[in-house]
JSON list of C-alpha atoms in Angstrom, two decimals:
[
{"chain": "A", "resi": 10, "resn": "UNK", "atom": "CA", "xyz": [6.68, 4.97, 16.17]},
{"chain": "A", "resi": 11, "resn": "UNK", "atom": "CA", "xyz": [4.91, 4.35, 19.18]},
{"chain": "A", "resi": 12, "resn": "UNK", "atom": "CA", "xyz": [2.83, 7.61, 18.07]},
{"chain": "A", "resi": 13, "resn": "UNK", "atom": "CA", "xyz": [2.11, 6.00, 14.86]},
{"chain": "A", "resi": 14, "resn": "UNK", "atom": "CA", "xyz": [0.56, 2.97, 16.65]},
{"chain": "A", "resi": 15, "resn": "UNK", "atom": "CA", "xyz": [-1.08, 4.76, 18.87]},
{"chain": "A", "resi": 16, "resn": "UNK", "atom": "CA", "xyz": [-2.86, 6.69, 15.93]},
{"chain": "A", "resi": 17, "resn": "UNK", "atom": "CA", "xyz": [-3.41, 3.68, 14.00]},
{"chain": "A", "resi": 18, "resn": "UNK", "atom": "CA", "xyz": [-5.01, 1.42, 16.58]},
{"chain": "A", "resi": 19, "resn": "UNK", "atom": "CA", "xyz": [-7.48, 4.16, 17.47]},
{"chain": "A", "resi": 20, "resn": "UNK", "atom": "CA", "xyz": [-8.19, 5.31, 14.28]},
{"chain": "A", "resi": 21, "resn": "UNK", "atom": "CA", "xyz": [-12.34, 3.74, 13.99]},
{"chain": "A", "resi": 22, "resn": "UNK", "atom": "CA", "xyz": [-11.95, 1.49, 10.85]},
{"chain": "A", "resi": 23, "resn": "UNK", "atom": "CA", "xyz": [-8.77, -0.56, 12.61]},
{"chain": "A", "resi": 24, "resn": "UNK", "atom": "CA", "xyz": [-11.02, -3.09, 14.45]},
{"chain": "A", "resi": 25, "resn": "UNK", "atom": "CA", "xyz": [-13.59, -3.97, 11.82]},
{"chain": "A", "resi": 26, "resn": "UNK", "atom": "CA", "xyz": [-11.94, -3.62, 9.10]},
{"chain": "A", "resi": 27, "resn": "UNK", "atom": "CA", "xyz": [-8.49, -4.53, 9.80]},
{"chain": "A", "resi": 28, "resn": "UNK", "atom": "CA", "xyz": [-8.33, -6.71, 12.96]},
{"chain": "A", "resi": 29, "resn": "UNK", "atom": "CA", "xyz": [-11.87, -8.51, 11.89]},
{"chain": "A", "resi": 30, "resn": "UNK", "atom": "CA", "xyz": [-11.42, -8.82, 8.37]},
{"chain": "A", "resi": 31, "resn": "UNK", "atom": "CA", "xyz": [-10.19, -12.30, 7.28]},
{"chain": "A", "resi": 32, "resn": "UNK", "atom": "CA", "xyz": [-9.36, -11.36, 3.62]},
{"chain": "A", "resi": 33, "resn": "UNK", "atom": "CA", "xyz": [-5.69, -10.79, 3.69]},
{"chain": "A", "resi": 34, "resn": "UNK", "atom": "CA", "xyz": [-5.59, -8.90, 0.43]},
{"chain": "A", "resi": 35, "resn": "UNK", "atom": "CA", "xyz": [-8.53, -6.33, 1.88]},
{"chain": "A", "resi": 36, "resn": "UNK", "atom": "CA", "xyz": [-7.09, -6.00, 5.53]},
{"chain": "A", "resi": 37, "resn": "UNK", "atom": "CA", "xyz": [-4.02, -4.85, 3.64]},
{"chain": "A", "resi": 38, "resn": "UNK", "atom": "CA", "xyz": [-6.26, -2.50, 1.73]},
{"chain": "A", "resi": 39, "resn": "UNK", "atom": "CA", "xyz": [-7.88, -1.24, 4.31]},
{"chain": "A", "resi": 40, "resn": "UNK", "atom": "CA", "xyz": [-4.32, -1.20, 6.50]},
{"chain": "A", "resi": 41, "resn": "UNK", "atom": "CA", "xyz": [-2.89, 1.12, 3.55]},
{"chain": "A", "resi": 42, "resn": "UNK", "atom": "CA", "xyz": [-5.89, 3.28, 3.88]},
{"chain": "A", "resi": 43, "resn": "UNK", "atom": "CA", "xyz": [-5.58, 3.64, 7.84]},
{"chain": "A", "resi": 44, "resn": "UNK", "atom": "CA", "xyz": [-2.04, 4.02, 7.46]},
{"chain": "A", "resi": 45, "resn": "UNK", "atom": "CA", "xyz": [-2.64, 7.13, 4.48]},
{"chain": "A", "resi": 46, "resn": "UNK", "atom": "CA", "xyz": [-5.22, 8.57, 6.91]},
{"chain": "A", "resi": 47, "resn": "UNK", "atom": "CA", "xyz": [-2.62, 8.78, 10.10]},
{"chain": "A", "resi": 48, "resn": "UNK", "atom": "CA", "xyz": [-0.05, 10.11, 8.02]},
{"chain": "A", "resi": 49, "resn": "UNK", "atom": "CA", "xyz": [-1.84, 12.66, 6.78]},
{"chain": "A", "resi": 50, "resn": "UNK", "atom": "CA", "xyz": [-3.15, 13.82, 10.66]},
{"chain": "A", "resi": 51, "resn": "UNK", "atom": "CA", "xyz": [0.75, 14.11, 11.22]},
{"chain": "A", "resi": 52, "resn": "UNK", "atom": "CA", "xyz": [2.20, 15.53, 8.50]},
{"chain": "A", "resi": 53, "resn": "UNK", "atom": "CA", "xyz": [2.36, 18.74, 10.75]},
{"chain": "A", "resi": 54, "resn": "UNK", "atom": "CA", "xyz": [4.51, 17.24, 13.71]},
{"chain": "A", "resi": 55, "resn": "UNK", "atom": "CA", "xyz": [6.35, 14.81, 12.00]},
{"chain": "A", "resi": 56, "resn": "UNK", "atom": "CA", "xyz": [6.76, 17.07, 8.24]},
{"chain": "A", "resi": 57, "resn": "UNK", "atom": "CA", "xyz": [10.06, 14.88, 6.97]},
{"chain": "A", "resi": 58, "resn": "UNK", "atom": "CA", "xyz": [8.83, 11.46, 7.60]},
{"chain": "A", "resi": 59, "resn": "UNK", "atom": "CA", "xyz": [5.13, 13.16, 5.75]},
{"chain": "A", "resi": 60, "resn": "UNK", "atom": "CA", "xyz": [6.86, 13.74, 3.05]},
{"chain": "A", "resi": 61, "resn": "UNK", "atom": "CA", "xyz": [9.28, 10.76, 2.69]},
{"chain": "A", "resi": 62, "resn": "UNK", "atom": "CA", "xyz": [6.31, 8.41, 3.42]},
{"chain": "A", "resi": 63, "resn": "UNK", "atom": "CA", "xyz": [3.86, 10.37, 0.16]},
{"chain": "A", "resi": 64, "resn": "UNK", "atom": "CA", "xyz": [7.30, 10.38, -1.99]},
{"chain": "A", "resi": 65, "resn": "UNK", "atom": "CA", "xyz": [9.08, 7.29, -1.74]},
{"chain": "A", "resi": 66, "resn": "UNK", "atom": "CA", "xyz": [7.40, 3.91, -2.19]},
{"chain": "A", "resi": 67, "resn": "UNK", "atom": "CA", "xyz": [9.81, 2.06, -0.85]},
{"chain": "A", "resi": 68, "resn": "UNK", "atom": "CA", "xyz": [9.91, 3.84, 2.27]},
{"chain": "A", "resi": 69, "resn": "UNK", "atom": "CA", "xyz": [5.59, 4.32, 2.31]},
{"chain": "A", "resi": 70, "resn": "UNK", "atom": "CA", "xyz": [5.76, 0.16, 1.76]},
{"chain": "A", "resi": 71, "resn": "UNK", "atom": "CA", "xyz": [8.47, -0.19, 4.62]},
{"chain": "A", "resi": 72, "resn": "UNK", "atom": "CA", "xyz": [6.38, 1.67, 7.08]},
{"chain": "A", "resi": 73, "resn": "UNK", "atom": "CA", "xyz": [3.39, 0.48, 6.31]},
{"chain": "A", "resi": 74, "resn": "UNK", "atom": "CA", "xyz": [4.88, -3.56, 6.61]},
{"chain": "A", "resi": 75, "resn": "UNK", "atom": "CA", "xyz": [6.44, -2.14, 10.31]},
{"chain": "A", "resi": 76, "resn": "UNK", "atom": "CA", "xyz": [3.75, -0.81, 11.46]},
{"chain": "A", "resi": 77, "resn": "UNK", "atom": "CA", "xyz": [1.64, -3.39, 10.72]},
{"chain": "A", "resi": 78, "resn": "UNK", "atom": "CA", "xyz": [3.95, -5.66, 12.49]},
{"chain": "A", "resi": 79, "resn": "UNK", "atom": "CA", "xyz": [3.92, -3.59, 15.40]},
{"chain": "A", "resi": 80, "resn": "UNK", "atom": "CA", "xyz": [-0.19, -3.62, 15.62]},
{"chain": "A", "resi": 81, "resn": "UNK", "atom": "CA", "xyz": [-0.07, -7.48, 15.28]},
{"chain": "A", "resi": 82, "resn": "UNK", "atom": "CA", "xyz": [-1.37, -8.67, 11.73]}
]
C-alpha cells in the first residue's frame, strides 16, 4: 500500500486536480483516473492485485475508497 500512495501522490494530475479541486464528484473522477493510471504502471510487480483491481468492482471500489483515505481526501 504504501507503494500505491507513493505512486499516487506523485503521479502530476494529484495536486491540481485532486487535492485542488473542490467538486467532490470530479476529484473522485479524476481520483478514479489517477488510481486506473497507477494500477496500470504496476500491473507487472504487483500482477494479482492488477488483475483483481480491472476484474472485480467491488474490490477496484474498495481500493480506490482506501487509498483515497490514505492520501487524505
Amino acid at each position: 500500500m504504501l507503494n500505491l500512495k507513493k505512486r499516487v501522490t506523485e503521479h502530476p494530475d494529484f495536486i491540481k486536480k485532486f487535492l485542488k479541486n473542490p467538486d467532490d464528484q470530479n476529484k473522485l473522477i479524476a481520483f478514479q483516473k489517477i488510481m486506473d493510471e497507477v494500477m496500470a504502471e504496476q500491473r507487472r510487480k504487483e500482477i494479482n492485485m492488477y488483475k483483481s483491481y480491472i476484474k472485480d468492482d467491488v474490490f477496484k471500489s474498495s481500493l480506490v475508497e482506501q487509498m483515497m483515505r490514505i492520501v487524505g481526501r
